[in-house]
Short mmCIF file of C-alpha atoms and ligand atoms in Angstrom, two decimals:
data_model
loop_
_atom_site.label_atom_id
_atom_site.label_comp_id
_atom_site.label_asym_id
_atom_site.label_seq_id
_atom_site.Cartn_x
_atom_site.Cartn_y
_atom_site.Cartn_z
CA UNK A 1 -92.79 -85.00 -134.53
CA UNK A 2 -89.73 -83.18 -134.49
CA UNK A 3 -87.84 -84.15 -137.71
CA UNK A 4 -86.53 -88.18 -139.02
CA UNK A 5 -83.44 -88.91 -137.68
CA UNK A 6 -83.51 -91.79 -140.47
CA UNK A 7 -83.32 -90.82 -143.48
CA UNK A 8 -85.51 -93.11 -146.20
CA UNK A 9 -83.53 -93.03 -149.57
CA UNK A 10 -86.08 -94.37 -152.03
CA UNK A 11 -85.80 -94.96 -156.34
CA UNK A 12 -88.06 -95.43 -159.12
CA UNK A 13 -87.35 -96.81 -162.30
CA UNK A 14 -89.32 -96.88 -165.91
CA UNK A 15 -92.88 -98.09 -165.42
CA UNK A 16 -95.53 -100.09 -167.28
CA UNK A 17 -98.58 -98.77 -167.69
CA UNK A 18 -100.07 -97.97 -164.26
CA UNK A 19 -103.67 -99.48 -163.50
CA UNK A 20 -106.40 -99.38 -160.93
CA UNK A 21 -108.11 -97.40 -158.33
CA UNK A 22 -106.25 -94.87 -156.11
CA UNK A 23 -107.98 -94.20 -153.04
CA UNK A 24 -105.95 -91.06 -151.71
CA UNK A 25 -105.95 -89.71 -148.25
CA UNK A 26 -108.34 -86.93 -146.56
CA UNK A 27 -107.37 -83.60 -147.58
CA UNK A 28 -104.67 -81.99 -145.20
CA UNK A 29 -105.92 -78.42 -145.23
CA UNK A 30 -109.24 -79.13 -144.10
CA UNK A 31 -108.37 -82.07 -141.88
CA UNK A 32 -106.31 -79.24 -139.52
CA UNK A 33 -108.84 -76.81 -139.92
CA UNK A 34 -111.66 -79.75 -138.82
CA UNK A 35 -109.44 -80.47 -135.30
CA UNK A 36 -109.19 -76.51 -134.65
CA UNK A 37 -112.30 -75.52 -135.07
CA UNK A 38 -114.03 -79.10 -133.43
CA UNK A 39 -111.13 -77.40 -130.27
CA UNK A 40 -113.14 -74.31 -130.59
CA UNK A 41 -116.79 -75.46 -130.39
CA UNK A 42 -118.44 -76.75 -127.15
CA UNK A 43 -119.40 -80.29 -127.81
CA UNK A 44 -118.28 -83.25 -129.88
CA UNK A 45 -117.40 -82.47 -133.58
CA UNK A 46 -117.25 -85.50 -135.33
CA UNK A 47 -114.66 -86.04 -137.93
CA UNK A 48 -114.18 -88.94 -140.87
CA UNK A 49 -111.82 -89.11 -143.91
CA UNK A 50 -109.50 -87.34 -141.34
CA UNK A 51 -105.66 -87.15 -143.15
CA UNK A 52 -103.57 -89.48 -139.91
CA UNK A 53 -99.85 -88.08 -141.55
CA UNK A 54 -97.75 -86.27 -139.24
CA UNK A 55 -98.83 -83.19 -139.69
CA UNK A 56 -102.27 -83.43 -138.89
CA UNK A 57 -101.24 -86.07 -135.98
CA UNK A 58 -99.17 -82.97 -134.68
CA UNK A 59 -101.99 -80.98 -134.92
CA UNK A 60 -104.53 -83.14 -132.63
CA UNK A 61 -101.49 -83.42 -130.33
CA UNK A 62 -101.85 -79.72 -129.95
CA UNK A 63 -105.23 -79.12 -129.62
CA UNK A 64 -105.11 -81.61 -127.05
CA UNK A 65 -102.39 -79.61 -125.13
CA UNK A 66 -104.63 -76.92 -125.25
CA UNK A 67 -107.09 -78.77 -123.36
CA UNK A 68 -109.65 -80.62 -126.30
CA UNK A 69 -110.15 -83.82 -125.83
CA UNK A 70 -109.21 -85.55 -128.83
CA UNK A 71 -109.72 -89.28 -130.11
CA UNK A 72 -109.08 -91.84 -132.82
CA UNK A 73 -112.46 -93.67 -132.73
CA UNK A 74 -111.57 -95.59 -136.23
CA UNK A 75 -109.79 -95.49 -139.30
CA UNK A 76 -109.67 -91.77 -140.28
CA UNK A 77 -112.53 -91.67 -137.34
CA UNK A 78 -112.22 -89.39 -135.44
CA UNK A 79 -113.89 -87.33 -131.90
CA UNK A 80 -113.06 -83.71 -130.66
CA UNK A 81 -114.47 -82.56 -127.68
CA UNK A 82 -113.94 -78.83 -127.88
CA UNK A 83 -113.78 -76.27 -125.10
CA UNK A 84 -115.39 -72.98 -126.58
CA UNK A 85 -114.21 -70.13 -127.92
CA UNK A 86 -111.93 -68.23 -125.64
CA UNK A 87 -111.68 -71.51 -123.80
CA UNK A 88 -108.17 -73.15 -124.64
CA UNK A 89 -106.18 -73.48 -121.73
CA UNK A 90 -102.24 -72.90 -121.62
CA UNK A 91 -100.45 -75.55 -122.77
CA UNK A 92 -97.63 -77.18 -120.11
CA UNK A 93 -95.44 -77.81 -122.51
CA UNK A 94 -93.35 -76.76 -126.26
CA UNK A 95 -96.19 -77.21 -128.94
CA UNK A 96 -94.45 -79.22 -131.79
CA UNK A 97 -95.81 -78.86 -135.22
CA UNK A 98 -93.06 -81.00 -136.88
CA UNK A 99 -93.15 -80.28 -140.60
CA UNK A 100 -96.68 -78.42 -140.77
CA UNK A 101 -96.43 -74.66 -141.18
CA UNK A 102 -100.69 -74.58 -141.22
CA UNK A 103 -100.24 -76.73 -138.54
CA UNK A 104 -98.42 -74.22 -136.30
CA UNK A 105 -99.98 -70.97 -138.53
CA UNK A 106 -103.22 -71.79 -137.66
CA UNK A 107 -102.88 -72.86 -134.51
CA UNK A 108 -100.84 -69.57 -133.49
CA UNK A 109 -103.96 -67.59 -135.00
CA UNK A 110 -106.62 -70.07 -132.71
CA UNK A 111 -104.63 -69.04 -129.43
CA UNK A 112 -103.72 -65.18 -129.81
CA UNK A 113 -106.69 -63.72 -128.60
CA UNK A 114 -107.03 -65.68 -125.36
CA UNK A 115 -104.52 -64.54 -122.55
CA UNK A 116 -102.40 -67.77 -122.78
CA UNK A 117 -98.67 -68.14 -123.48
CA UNK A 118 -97.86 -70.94 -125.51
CA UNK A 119 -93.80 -71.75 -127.49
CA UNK A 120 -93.90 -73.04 -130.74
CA UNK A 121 -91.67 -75.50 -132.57
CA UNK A 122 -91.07 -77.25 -135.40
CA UNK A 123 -88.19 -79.92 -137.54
CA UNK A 124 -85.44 -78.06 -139.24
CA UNK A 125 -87.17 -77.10 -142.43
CA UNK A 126 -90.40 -75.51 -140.11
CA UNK A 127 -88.03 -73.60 -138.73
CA UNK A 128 -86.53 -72.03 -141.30
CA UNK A 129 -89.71 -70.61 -142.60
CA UNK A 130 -90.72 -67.07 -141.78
CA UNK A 131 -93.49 -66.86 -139.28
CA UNK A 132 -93.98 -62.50 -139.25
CA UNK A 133 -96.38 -63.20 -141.89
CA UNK A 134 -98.53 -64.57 -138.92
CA UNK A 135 -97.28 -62.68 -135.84
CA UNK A 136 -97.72 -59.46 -137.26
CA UNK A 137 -101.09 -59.46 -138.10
CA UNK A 138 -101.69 -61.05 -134.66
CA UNK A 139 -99.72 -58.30 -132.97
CA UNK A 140 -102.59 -56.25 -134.32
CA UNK A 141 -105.06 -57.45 -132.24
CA UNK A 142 -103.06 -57.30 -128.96
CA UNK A 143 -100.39 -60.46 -129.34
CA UNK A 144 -96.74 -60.20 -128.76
CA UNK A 145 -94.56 -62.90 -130.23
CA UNK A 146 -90.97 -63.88 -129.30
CA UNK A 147 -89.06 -65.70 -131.77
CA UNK A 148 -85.74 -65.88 -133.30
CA UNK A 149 -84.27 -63.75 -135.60
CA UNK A 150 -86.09 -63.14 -138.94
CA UNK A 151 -89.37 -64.22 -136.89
CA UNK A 152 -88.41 -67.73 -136.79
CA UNK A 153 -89.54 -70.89 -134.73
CA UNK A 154 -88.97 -71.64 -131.70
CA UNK A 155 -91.03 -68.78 -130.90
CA UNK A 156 -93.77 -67.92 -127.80
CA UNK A 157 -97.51 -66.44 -128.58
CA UNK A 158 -98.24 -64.41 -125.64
CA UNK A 159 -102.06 -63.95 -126.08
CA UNK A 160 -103.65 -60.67 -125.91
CA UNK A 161 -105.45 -59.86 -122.46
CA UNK A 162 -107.95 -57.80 -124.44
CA UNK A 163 -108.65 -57.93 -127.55
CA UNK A 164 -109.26 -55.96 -130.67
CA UNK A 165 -110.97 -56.84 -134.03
CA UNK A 166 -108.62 -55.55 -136.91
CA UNK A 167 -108.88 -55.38 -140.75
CA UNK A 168 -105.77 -56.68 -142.49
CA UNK A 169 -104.94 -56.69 -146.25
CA UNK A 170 -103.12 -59.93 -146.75
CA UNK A 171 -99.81 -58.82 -148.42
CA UNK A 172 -98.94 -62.47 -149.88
CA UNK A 173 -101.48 -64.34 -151.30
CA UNK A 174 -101.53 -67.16 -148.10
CA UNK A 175 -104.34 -68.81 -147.11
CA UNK A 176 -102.46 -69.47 -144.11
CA UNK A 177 -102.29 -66.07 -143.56
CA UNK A 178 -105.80 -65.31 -143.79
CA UNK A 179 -106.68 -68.07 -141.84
CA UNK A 180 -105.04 -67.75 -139.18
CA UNK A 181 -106.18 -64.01 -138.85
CA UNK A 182 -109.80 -65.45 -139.01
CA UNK A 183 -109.55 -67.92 -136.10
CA UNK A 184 -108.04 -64.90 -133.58
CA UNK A 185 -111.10 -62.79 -134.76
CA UNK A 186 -113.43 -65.66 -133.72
CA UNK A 187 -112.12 -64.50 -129.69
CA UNK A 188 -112.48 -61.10 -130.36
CA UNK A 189 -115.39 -58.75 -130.04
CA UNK A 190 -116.73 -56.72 -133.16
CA UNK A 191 -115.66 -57.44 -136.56
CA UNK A 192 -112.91 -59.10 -138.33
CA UNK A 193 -111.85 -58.28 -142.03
CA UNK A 194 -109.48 -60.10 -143.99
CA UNK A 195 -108.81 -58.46 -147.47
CA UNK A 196 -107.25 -60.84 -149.83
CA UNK A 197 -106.08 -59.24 -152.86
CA UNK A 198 -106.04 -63.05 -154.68
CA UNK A 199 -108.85 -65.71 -153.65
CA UNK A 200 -106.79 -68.35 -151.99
CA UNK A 201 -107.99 -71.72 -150.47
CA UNK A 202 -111.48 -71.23 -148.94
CA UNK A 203 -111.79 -73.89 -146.59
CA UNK A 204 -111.55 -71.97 -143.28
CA UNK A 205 -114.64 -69.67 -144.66
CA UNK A 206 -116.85 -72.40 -145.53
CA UNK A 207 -116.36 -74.76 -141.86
CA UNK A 208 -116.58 -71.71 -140.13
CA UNK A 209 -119.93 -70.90 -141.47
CA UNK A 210 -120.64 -75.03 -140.90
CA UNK A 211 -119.58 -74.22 -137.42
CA UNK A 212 -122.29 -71.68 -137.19
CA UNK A 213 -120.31 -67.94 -137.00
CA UNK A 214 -121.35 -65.36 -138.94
CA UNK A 215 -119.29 -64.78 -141.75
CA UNK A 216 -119.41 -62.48 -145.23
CA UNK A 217 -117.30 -62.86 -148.30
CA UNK A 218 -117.94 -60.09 -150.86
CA UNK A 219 -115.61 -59.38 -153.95
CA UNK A 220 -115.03 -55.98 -154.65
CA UNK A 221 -112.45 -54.32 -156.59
CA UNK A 222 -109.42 -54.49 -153.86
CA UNK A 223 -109.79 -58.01 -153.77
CA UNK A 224 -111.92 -60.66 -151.70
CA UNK A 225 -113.47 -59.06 -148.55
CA UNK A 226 -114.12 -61.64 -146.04
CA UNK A 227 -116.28 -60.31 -142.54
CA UNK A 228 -115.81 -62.61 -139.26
CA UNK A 229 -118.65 -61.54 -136.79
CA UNK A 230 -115.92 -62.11 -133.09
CA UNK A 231 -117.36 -64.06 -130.67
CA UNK A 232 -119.85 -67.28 -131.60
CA UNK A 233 -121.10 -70.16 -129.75
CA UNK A 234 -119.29 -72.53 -132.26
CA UNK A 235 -121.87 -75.32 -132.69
CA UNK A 236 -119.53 -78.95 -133.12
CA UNK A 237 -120.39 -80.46 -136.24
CA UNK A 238 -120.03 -84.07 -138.25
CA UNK A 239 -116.93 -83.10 -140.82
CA UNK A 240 -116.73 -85.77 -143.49
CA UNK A 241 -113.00 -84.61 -145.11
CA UNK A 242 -112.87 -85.17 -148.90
CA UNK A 243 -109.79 -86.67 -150.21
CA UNK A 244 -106.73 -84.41 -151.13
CA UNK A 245 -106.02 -82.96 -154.74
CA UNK A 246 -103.17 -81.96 -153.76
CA UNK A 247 -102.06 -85.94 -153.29
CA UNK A 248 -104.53 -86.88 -155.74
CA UNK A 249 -101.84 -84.65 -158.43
CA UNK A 250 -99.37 -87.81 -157.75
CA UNK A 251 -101.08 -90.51 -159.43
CA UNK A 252 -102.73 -88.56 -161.78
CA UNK A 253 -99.60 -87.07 -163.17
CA UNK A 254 -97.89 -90.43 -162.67
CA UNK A 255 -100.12 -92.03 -165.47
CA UNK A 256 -100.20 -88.91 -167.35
CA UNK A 257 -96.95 -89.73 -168.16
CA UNK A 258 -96.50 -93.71 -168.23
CA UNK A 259 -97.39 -94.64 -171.45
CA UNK A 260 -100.41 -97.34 -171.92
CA UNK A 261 -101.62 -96.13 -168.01
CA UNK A 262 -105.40 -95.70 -166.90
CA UNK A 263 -106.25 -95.22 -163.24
CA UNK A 264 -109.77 -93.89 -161.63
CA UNK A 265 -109.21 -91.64 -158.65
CA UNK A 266 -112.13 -91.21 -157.00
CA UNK A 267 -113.51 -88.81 -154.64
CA UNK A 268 -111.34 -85.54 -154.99
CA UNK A 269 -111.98 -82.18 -153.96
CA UNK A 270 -112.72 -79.72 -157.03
CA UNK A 271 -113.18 -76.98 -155.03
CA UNK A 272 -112.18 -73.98 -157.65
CA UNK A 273 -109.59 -72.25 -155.10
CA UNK A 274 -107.55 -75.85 -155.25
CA UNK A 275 -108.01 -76.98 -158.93
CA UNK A 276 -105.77 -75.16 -160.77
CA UNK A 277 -103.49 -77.78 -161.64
CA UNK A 278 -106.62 -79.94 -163.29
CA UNK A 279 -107.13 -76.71 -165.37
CA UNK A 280 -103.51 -76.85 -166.32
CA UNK A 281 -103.41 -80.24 -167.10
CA UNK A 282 -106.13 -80.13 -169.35
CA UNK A 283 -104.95 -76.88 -171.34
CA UNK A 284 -101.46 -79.24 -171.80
CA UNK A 285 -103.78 -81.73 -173.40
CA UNK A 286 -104.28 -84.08 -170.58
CA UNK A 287 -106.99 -86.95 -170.86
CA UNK A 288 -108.52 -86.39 -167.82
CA UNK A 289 -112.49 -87.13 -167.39
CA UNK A 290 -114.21 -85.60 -164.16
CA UNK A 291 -117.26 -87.75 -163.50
CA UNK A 292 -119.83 -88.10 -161.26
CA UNK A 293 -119.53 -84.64 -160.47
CA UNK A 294 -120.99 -84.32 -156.50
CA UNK A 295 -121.26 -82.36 -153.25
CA UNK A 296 -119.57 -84.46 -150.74
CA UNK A 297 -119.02 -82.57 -146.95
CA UNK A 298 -119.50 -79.31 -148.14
CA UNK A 299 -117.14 -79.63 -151.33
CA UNK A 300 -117.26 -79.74 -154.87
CA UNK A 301 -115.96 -83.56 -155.57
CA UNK A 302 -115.58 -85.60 -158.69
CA UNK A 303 -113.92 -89.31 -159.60
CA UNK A 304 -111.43 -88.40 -162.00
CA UNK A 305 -110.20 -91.12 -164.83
CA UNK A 306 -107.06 -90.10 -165.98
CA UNK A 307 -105.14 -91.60 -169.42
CA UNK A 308 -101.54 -91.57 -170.66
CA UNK A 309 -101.66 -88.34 -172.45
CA UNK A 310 -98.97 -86.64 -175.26
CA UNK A 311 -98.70 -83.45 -173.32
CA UNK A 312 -97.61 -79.90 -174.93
CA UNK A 313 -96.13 -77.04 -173.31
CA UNK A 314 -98.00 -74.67 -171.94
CA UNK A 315 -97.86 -70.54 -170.08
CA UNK A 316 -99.87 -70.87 -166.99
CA UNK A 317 -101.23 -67.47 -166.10
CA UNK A 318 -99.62 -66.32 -163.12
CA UNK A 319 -103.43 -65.51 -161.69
CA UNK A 320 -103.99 -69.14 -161.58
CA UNK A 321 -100.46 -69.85 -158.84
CA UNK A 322 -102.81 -69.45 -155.79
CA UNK A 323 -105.02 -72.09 -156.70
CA UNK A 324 -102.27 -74.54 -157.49
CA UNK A 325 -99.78 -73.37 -155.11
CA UNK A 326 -98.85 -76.64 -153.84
CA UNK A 327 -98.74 -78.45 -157.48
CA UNK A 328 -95.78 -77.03 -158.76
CA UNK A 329 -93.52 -79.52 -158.34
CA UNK A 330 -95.39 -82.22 -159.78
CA UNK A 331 -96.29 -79.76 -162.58
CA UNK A 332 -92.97 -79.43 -163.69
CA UNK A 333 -92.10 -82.80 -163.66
CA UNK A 334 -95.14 -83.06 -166.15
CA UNK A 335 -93.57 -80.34 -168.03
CA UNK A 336 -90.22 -82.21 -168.35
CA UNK A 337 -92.67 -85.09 -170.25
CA UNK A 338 -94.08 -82.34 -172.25
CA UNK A 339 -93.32 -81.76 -176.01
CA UNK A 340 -92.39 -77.36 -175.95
CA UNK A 341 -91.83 -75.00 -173.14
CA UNK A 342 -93.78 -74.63 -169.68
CA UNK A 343 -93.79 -70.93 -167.78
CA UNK A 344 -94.95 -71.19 -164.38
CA UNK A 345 -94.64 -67.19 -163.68
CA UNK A 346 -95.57 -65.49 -160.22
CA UNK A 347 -94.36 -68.23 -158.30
CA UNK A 348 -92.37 -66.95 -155.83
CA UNK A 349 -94.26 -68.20 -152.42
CA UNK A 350 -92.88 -71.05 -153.52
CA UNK A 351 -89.56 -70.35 -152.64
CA UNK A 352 -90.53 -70.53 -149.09
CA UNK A 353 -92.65 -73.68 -148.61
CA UNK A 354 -91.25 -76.69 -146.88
CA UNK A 355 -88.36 -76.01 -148.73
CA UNK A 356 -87.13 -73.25 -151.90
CA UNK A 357 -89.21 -75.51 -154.24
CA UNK A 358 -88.44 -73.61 -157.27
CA UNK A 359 -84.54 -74.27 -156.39
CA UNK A 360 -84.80 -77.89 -155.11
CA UNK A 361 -86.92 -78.83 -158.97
CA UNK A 362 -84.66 -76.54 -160.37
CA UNK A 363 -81.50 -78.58 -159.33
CA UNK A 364 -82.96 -82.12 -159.51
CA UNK A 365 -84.54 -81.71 -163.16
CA UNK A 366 -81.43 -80.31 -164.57
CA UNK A 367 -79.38 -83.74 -162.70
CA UNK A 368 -81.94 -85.30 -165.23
CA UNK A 369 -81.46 -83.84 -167.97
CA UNK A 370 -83.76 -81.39 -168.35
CA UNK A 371 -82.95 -77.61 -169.48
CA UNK A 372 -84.38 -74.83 -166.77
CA UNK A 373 -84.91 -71.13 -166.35
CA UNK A 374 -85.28 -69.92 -163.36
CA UNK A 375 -85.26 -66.66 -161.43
CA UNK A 376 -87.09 -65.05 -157.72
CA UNK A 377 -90.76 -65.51 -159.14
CA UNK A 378 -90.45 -67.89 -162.55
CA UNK A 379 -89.89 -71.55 -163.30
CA UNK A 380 -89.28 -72.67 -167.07
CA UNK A 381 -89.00 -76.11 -167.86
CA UNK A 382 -87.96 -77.17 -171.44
CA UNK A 383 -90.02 -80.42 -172.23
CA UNK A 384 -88.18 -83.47 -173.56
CA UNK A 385 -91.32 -85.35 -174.94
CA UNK A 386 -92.97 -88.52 -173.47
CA UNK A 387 -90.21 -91.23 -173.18
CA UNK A 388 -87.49 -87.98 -173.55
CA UNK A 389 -86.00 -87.38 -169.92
CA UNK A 390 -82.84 -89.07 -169.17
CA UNK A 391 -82.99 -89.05 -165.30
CA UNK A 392 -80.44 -90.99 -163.83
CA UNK A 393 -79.83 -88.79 -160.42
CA UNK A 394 -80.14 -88.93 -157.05
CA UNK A 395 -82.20 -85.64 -156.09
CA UNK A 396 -82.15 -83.97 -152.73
CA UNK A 397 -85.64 -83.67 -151.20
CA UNK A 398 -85.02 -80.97 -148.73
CA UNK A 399 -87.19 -82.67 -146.01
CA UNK A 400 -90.29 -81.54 -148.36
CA UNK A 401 -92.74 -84.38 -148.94
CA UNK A 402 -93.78 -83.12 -152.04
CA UNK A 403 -90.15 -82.63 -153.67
CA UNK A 404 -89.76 -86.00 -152.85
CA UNK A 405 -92.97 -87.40 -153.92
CA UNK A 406 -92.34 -85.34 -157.60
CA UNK A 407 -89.09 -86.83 -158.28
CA UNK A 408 -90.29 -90.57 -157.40
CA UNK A 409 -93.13 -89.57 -159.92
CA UNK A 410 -90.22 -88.38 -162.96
CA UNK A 411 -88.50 -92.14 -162.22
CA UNK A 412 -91.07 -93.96 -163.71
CA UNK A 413 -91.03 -91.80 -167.02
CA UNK A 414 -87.58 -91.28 -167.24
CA UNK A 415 -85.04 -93.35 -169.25
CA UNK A 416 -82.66 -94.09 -166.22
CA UNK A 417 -84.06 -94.55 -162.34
CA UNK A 418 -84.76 -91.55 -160.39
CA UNK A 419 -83.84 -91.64 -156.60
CA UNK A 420 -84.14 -89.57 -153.88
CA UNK A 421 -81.61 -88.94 -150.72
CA UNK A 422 -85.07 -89.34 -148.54
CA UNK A 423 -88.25 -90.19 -148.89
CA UNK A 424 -89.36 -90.23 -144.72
CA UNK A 425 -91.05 -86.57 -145.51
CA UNK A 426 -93.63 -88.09 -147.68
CA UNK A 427 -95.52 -89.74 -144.34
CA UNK A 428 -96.46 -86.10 -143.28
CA UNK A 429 -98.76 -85.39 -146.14
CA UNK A 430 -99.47 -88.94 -148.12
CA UNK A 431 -98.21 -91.35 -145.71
CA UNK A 432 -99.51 -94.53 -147.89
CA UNK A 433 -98.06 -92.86 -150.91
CA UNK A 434 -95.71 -96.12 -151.51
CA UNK A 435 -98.19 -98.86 -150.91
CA UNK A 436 -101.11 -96.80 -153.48
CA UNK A 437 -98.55 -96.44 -156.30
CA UNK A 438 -97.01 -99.48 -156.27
CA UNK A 439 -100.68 -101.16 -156.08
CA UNK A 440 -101.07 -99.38 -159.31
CA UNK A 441 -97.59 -100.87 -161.00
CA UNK A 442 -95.25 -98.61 -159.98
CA UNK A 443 -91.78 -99.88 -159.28
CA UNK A 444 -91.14 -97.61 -156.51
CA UNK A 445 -88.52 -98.89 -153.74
CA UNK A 446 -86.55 -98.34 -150.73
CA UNK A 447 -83.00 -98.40 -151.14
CA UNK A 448 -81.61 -98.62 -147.97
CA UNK A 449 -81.00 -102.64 -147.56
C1 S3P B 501 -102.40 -74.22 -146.83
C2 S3P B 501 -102.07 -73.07 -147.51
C3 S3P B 501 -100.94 -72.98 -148.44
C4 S3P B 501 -100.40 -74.35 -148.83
C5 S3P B 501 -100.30 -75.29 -147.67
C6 S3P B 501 -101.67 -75.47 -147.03
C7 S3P B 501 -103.56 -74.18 -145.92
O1 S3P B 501 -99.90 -72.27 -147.81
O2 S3P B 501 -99.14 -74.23 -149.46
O3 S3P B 501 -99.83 -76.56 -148.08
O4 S3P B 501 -104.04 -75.26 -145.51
O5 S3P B 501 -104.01 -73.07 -145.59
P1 S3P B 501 -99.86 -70.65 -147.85
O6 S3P B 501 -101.03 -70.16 -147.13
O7 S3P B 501 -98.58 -70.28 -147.15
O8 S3P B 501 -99.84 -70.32 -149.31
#
């Protein structure tokens, strides 16, 4: 989907303590890499726990234009019958990835070593973001791109006719990156080398070794060294998805932060590229119990039961950004509820996510109250203490679901209500964000009529 043309201004106001069970979604990174790769084997992968927002439904829509057969069989149920490696066929029309840069990362990596020509497109926020990151690794194995200027979207893959395996050092820590270079080794012969100087999310190693290609990860003093063997029979496999941390970080901060709260969330992935924020949280003093600690489809998972907690400031070590990449936002509205100073250093891929997010927190915690620092690759947020943020502001969410999502989260701790300009972004990632929190007490509304 191609952008909201309605916007969804929502508010939240001071909460009571939050209660219950929050069941979040299927985690989004491995839910695209689950339709790729099912695209890529011969067979019928099948898939539960599957993520339905947008940008996952945009990714199935793909793969489907690229000739997989692809099926809803259920709630989160769902059926991929792939065509092979090598086997997509060109798609007749614009691929639209909406909001999802892995959608359209990924997918641009999946199709560059079969001689296809596919365009790429995406809302206005997807195509703002720079896609050379992706292209030019691809080029190296035979692809040409065509895009607009500064190597953004629309832009056409022309898939290389013959090609090469190549070794790439990742120059931004991006699993996206590395990803992506990973599924156009799987269609070419030889091997494949991704050097990642930072570990970043893992999931595309692990399902491609479920998928059955041979694949090497070795860490050695330039970084993580990760070996694609080109060419396997893909075998399709059952994919149970574990649910998100990155959505799980909602709630949990949310009663973090609400005095009197206690919620279970059960299920998440702890997988130790993505946990960085529970780390965090903990160091800040957090009350955070991970139990029933379990392997659930090929991940790391615990329930986590998570208590109003008086927070303290705290330096996370820049080391630790890759692993929490995406839980920045709702970190520093965590911070803001902190008593001292939190330093979120080395943070400057954040600046081109769905939107600048160190810019749009930046703006909508000071319009609250809250003192910042800020420059290229640092965040500083001066805490105001539990009960201590004013809020009172509308905040601009930049089409970013998780901007959004963070602010709703500050309204319920905040002295004054918290609104956003839209809140329609939040169905790409979490898209029964409203209905969980409010089942937990949280006066979260639409404010349109
Ligand atoms: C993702 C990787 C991260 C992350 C994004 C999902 C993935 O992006 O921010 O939400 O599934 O590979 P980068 O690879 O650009 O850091």
């Amino acid at each position: 989907m191609s952008g909201h043309d309605t916007p969804i201004p929502m508010s939240s106001r001071r909460s009571g303590p939050l209660s219950g069970v929050a069941e979040v979604p299927g985690d989004k990174s491995i839910s695209h890499r689950a339709l790729i790769l099912g695209a890529m084997a011969v067979g019928e992968t099948r898939v539960s726990g599957l993520l339905e927002g947008e940008d996952v439904l945009d990714t199935a829509k793909a793969m489907r234009a690229f000739g997989a057969e692809v099926t809803r069989t259920g709630a989160g149920a769902w059926s991929v019958h792939g065509v092979g490696v090598g086997g997509f066929a060109e798609p007749a029309a614009v691929i639209d990835c909406g909001n999802s840069g892995t959608g359209v990362r990924l997918i641009m990596g999946a199709m560059a070593t079969t001689p296809i020509t596919a365009t790429f497109t995406g809302d206005a926020s997807l195509s703002k973001r720079p896609m050379g990151r992706v292209t030019d690794p691809l080029a190296l194995f035979g692809a040409r791109a065509y895009g607009r200027a500064g190597g953004r979207l629309p832009m056409t893959i022309v898939g290389a006719e013959s090609p090469v395996p190549v070794r790439y050092a990742t120059p931004v820590p991006s699993a996206q990156v590395k990803s992506a270079v990973l599924l156009a080794g799987l269609n070419a012969p030889g091997r494949t080398v991704v050097i990642e100087r930072e570990a970043t999310r893992d999931h595309s190693e692990r399902m491609l070794r479920g998928f059955g290609a041979e694949i090497a990860v070795e860490d050695a003093p330039e970084g993580r060294i990760i070996t694609l063997t080109g060419q396997p029979e893909l075998r399709p496999q059952t994919v149970a998805v574990p649910r998100d941390p990155s959505s799980a970080a909602f709630p949990v901060c949310a009663a973090l932060i609400v005095e009197g709260s206690e919620i279970l969330v059960p299920g998440v992935s702890q997988n130790p590229t993505r946990n960085g924020l529970y780390t965090t949280l903990v160091e800040m003093g957090a009350d955070i119990t991970f139990e029933d600690p379990r392997e659930e489809g090929g991940e790391p998972v615990a329930d986590l039961r998570v208590r109003f907690s008086a927070l303290k400031g705290v330096e996370v070590p820049p080391e630790r950004a890759a692993s929490m990449i995406d839980e920045f936002p709702v970190l520093s509205v965590v911070a803001a509820c902190a008593e001292g100073t939190t330093v979120m250093r080395g943070v400057k891929e954040l600046r081109v996510k769905e939107s600048d997010r160190i810019d749009a927190m930046a703006r909508g915690l000071e319009a609250c109250g809250v003192r910042i620092e800020e420059d290229e690759d640092t965040l500083i947020v001066h805490g105001l203490g539990a009960g201590g943020v004013p809020g009172g502001a509308t905040c601009a969410s930049h089409l970013d679901h998780r901007i959004a999502m963070s602010f709703l989260v500050l309204g319920l701790a905040a002295r004054n209500p918290v609104s956003v300009d839209d809140g329609a972004p939040i169905a790409t990632s979490f898209p029964v964000f409203e209905g969980l929190m409010t089942g937990l007490g949280a006066p979260i509304v639409r404010t349109n009529g």
